[in-house]
Structures are given as C-alpha cells and as structure tokens.
Short mmCIF file of C-alpha atoms and ligand atoms in Angstrom, two decimals:
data_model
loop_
_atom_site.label_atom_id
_atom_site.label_comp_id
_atom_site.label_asym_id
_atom_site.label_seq_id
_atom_site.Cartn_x
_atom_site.Cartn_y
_atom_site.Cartn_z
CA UNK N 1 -5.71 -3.24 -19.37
CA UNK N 2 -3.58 -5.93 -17.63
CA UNK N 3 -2.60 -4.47 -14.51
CA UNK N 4 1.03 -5.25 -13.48
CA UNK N 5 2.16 -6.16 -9.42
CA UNK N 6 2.51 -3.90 -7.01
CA UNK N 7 5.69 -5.09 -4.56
CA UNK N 8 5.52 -1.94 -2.38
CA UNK N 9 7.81 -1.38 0.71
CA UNK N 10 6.43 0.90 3.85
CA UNK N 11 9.86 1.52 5.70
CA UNK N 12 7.79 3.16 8.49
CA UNK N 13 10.25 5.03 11.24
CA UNK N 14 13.40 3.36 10.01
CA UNK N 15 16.28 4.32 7.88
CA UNK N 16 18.30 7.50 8.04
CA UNK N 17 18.76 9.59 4.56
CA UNK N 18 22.54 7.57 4.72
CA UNK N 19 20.99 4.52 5.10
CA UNK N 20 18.46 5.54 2.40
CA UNK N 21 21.18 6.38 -0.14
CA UNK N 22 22.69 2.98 1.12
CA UNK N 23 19.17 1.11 -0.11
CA UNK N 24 19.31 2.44 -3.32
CA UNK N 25 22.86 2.21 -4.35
CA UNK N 26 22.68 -1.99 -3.19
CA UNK N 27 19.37 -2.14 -5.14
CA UNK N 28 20.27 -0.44 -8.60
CA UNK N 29 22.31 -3.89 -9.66
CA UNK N 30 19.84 -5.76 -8.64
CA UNK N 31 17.33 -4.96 -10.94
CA UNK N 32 19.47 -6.22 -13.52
CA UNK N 33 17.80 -8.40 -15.84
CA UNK N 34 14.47 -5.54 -15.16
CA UNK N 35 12.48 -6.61 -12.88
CA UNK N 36 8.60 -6.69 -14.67
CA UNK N 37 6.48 -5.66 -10.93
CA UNK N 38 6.00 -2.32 -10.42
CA UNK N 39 7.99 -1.36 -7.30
CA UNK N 40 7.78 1.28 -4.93
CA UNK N 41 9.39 2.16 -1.58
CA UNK N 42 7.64 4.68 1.35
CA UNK N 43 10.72 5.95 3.24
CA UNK N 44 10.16 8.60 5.67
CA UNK N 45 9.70 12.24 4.79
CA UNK N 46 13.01 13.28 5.98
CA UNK N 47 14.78 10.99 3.39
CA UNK N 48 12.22 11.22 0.80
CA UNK N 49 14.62 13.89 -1.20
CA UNK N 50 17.31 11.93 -0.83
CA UNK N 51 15.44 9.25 -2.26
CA UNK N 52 14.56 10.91 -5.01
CA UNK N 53 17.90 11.77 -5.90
CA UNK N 54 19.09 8.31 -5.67
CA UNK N 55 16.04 6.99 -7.79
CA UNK N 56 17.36 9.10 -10.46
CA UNK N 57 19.39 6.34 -11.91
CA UNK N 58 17.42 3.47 -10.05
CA UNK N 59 13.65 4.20 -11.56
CA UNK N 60 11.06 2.94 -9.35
CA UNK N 61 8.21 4.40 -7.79
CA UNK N 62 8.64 6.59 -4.73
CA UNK N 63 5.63 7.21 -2.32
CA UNK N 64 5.37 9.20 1.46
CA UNK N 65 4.01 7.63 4.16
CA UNK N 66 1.71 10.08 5.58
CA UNK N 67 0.46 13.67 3.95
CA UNK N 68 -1.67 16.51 5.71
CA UNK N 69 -5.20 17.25 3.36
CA UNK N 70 -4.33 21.13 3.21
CA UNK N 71 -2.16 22.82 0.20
CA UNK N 72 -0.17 25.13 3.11
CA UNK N 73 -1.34 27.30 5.38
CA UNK N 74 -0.40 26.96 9.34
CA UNK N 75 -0.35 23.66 10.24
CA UNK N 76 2.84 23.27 12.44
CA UNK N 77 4.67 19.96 11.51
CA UNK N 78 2.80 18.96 8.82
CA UNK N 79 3.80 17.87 4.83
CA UNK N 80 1.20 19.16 1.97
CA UNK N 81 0.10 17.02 -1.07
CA UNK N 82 1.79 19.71 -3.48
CA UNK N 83 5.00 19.11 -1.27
CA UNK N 84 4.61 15.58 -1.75
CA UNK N 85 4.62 15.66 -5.33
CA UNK N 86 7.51 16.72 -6.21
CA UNK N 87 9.53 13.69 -4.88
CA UNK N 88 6.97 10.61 -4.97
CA UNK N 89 3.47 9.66 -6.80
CA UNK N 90 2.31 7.01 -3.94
CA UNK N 91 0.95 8.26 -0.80
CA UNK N 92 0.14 5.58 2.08
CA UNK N 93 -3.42 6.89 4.01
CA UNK N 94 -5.31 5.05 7.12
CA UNK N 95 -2.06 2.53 8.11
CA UNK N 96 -3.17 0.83 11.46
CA UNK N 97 -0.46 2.43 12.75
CA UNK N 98 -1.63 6.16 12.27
CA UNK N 99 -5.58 5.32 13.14
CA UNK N 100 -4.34 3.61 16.41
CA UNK N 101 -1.22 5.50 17.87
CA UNK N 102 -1.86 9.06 15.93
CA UNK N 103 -5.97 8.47 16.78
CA UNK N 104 -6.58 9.12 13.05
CA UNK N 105 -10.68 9.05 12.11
CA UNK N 106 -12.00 7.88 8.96
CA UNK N 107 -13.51 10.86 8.07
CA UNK N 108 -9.78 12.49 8.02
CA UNK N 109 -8.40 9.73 5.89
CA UNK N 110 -11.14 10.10 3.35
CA UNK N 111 -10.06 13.63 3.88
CA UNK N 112 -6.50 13.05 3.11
CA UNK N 113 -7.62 10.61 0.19
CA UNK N 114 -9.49 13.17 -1.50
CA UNK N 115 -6.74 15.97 -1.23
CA UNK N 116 -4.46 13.43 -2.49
CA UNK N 117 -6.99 12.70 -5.94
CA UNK N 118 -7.31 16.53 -6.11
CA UNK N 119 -3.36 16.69 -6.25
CA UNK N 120 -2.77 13.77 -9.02
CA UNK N 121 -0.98 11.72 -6.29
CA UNK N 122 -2.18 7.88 -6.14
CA UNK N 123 -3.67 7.12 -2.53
CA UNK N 124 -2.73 3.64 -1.21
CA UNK N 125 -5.76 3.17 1.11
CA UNK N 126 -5.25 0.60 3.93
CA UNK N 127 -7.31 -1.43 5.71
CA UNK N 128 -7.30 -4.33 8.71
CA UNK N 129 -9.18 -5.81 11.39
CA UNK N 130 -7.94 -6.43 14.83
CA UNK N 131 -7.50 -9.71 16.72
CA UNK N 132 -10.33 -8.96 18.93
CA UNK N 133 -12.85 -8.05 15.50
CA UNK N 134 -11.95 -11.13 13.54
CA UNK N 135 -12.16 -13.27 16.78
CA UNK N 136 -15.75 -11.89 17.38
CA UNK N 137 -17.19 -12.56 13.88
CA UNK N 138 -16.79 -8.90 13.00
CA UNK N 139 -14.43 -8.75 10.30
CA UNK N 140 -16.30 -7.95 6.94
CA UNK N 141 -18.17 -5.51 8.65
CA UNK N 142 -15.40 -3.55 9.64
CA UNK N 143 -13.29 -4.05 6.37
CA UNK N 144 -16.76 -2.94 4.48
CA UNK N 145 -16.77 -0.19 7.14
CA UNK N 146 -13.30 1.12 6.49
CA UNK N 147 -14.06 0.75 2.83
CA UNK N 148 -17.17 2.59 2.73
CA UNK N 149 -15.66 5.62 4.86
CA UNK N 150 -12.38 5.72 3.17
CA UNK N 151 -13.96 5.79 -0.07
CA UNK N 152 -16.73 8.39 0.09
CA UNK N 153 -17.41 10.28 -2.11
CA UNK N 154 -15.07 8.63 -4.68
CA UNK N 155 -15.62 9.20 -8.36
CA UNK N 156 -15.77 5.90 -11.04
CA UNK N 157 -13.20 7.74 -12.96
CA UNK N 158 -11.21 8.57 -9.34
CA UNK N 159 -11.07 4.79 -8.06
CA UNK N 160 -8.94 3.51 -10.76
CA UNK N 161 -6.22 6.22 -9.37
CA UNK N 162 -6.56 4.29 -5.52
CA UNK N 163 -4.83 1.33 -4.58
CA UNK N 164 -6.07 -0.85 -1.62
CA UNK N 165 -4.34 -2.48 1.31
CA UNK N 166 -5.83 -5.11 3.35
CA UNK N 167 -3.61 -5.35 6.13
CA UNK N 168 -4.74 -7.24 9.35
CA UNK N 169 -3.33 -5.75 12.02
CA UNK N 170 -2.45 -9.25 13.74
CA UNK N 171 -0.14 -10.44 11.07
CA UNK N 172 2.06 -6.67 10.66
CA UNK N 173 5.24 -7.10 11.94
CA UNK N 174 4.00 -10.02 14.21
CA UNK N 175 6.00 -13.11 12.28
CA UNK N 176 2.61 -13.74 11.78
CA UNK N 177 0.71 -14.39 8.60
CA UNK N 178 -2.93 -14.56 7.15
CA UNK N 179 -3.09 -17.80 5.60
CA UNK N 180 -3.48 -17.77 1.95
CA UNK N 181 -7.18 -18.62 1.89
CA UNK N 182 -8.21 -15.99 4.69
CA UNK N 183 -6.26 -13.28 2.72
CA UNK N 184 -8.00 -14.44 -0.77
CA UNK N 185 -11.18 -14.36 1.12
CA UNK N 186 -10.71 -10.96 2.59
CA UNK N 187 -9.24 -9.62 -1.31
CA UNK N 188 -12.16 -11.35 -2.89
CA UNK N 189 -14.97 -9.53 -0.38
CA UNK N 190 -12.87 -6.12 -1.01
CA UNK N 191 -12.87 -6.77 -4.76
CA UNK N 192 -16.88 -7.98 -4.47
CA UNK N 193 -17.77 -4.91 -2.34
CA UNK N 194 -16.05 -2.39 -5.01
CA UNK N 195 -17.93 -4.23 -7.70
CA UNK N 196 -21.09 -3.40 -5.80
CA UNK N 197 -20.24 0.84 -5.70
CA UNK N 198 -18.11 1.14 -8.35
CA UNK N 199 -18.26 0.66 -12.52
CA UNK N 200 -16.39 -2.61 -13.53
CA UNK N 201 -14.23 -0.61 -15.91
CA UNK N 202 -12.69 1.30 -12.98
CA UNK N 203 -12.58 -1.83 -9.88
CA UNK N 204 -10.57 -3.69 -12.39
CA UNK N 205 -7.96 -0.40 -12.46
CA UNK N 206 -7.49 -1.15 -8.63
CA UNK N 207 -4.30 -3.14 -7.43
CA UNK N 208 -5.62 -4.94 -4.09
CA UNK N 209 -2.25 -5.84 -1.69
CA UNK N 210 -1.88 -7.70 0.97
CA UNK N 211 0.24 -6.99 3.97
CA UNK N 212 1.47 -8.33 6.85
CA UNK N 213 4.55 -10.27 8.01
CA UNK N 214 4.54 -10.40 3.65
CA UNK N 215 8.66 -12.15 3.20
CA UNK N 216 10.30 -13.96 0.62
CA UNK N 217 9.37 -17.44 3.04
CA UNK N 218 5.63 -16.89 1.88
CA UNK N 219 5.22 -14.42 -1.23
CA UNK N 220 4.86 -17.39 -3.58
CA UNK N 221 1.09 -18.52 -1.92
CA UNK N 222 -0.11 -15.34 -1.17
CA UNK N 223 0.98 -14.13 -4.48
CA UNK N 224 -0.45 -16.72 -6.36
CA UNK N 225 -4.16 -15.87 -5.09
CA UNK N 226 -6.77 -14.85 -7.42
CA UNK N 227 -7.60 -11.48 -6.02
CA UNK N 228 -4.22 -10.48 -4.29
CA UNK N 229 -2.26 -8.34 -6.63
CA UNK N 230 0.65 -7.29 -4.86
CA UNK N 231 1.96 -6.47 -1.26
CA UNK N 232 2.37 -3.87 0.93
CA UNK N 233 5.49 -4.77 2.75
CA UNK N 234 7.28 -3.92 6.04
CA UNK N 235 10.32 -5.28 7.67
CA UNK N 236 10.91 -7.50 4.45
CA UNK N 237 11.82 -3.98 2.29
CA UNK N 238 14.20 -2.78 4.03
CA UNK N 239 16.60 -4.73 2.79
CA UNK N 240 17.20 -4.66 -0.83
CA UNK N 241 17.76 -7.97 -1.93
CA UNK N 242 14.91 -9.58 0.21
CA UNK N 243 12.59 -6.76 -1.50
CA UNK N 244 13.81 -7.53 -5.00
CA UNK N 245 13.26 -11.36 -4.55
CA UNK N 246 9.81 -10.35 -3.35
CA UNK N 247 9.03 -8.72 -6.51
CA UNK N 248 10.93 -11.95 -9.15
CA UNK N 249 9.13 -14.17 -7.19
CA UNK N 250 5.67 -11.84 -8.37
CA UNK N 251 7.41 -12.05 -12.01
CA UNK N 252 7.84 -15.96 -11.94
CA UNK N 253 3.51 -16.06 -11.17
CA UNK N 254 1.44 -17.21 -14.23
CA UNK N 255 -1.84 -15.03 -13.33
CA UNK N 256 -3.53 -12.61 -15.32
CA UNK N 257 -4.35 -9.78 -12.59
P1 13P Q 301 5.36 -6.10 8.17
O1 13P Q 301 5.62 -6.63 6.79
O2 13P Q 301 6.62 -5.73 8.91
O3 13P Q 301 4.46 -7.03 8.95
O4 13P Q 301 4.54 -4.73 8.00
C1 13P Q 301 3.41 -4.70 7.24
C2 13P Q 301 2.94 -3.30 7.11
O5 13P Q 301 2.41 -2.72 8.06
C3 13P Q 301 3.18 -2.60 5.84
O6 13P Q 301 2.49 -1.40 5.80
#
C-alpha cells in the first residue's frame, strides 16, 4: 500500500478554543483544489471539542497531545483514551517536552502507547536526542533506546497502527534545523532498526516524520528524503496558510513513500 504524507501540526500550549475556531474557518478555503497529504492538527485538550466541531466541514485528522493510560477511575486532572476518541484518532506520546519538564519515563509512554492500541487510537511515538548526546557520539544509541522502550511489547499487526517522530530536541522551536542528510540518516537507522524487530509487511505501514524548526523555508529538502515521510510540526502550524503550503509543497514531491 502506498502510504500517503503525514503534514501534522503539534500546537503545544497555544491557541484558545476562539483562536481554534479562527484556524479552522481560515483553513477550510484553503484546501481548495484538495490537498493529497494527510493532515492533522494536535490542539490542546481544552479546544479539542471545538475542534471537532469546526472539522466538521473542514475534514482532516484531529489528534490530542497528551492522554493518561487508564479508561477512568481517579486520576485528578487527567484525559482517558476512550475520552480521546470521541474527538480525534492521533494521539502524540513521549514529546521531549513531556519526558523533560513533566519527568515522563519510558516505561509510562510505552504505557500510554499500549492503552492507546488497546483503544483503536493511532499513537504518534516521538523521539530525539539532546545536544549534549549527539555531541558525545551517543545518538543511535539513545534513538534505538527510545525505540526499543517505546515499542515493547508491540505486536507486527499493532506497528502498522504507530507513527514515529524523530525529533531532535536541538532543532524544536530553536530556528534550528537537522540538515537534510543527518535527518535521512537518523529516518534511515529508525526505518533499519524496525526492519530488524518488526515483519516488513507492517514497518512499511509506518509514516516516519521529522520535526523540528520543520517551515515552509526548508520542507522541500527534508521532504524530499528517502526515509522521511512527513513532519511533525510546531510553530509553522499554527498558522493556516504556512501549514497548508507545508503540506502542497509534500504534494508537489515525486517519491514513492
Ligand atoms: P517546532 O516546529 O516549533 O520546532 O516544534 C517541533 C515540535 O516539537 C513538534 O512536536
């Protein structure tokens, strides 16, 4: 199966549910001719409904940011999978930003990965070395680490539901970019390593994106690489038009992916 682009936008902790209904109302013209790339936006959970309502005419794929691996129960604060569902089919697990300011373990995001599965929701799993663990040599070990923890206990027939984000953390939001060839080299490891646990049938299911400091400026060249098939995208989403360029630029690439 010929898998299509993923242009996906993480909105993080921005946007009010006025602003949200502002993003979709700009966007629904411009996807007019269709845009081909899938697309999907992350707002927060507060807006997510009102997301959801404004999709209704709009179309694309919704997904939360962050989801807690219980059904309910008394866990003060926190959103369920079945919640989830209702309003999106993408859930974002292991950002940088929740392992390093929320402290979150790889054992919990395999957690949340697996409650996600168990749900039908479509895990977005994301990975990314620091500064410090490229600069010391480290950095397929620790993308093969995240991999390896995220992942456990993963069925063949499971993978080709997960999505994977290689996201160094020293390009996200940072102005600055993985070249091209160190983010093919990272997406070709990721796709080599999955080859290695996985059935062929299923890694070739599995969209691999690339984020960081991802904008209209550079989407063409990382785009274009052989095992990069989409983008997970922050400050560039939040505005409409500089998301839907994102994704015609994706259209306008000659690659089967
Ligand atoms: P930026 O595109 O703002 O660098 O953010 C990337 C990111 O973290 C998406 O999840």
């Amino acid at each position: 199966m010929k898998k299509r682009f993923l242009i996906a936008g993480n909105w993080k902790m921005n946007k009010t549910v006025a602003e949200t209904r502002a993003f979709f109302k700009t966007l629904q013209p411009l996807l007019t001719p269709t845009v081909r790339s899938e697309l999907l936006i992350c707002p927060s959970l507060v807006s997510l409904a009102a997301a959801f309502e404004a999709n209704a005419s709009v179309g694309i794929s919704l997904g939360a940011q962050n989801v807690y691996p219980k059904d309910s129960g008394a866990f003060t604060g926190e959103v369920s999978p079945l919640m989830l569902k209702e309003f999106v089919s993408y859930v974002l697990v292991g950002h940088s930003e929740r392992r390093t300011l929320l402290h979150e373990s790889d054992a919990f995001i395999n957690e949340k990965l697996h409650a996600l599965l168990a749900t039908g929701l479509k895990p977005v799993l994301c990975v990314g070395e620091t500064l410090a663990e490229r600069k010391e040599g480290r950095v397929f070990d620790v993308i093969a680490c995240e991999l390896e923890a995220g992942l456990k206990g993963v069925t063949n027939e499971q993978l080709s539901q997960v999505t994977i984000a290689y996201e160094p953390i020293w390009a996200i939001g940072t102005g600055e970019t993985a070249t091209p060839e160190t983010a093919e080299e990272m997406h070709a490891f990721m796709h080599d390593w999955l080859t290695k646990r996985f059935e062929i049938s299923s890694v070739s299911k599995v969209r691999l994106l690339y984020g960081g400091s991802l904008k209209v400026d550079n989407a063409k060249q990382l785009l274009s690489q052989p095992h990069i098939d989409g983008g997970l995208i922050g400050g560039a989403s939040l505005k409409a038009d500089s998301f839907v360029e994102i994704a015609r630029i994706a259209d306008g690439i000659e690659k089967d992916i």
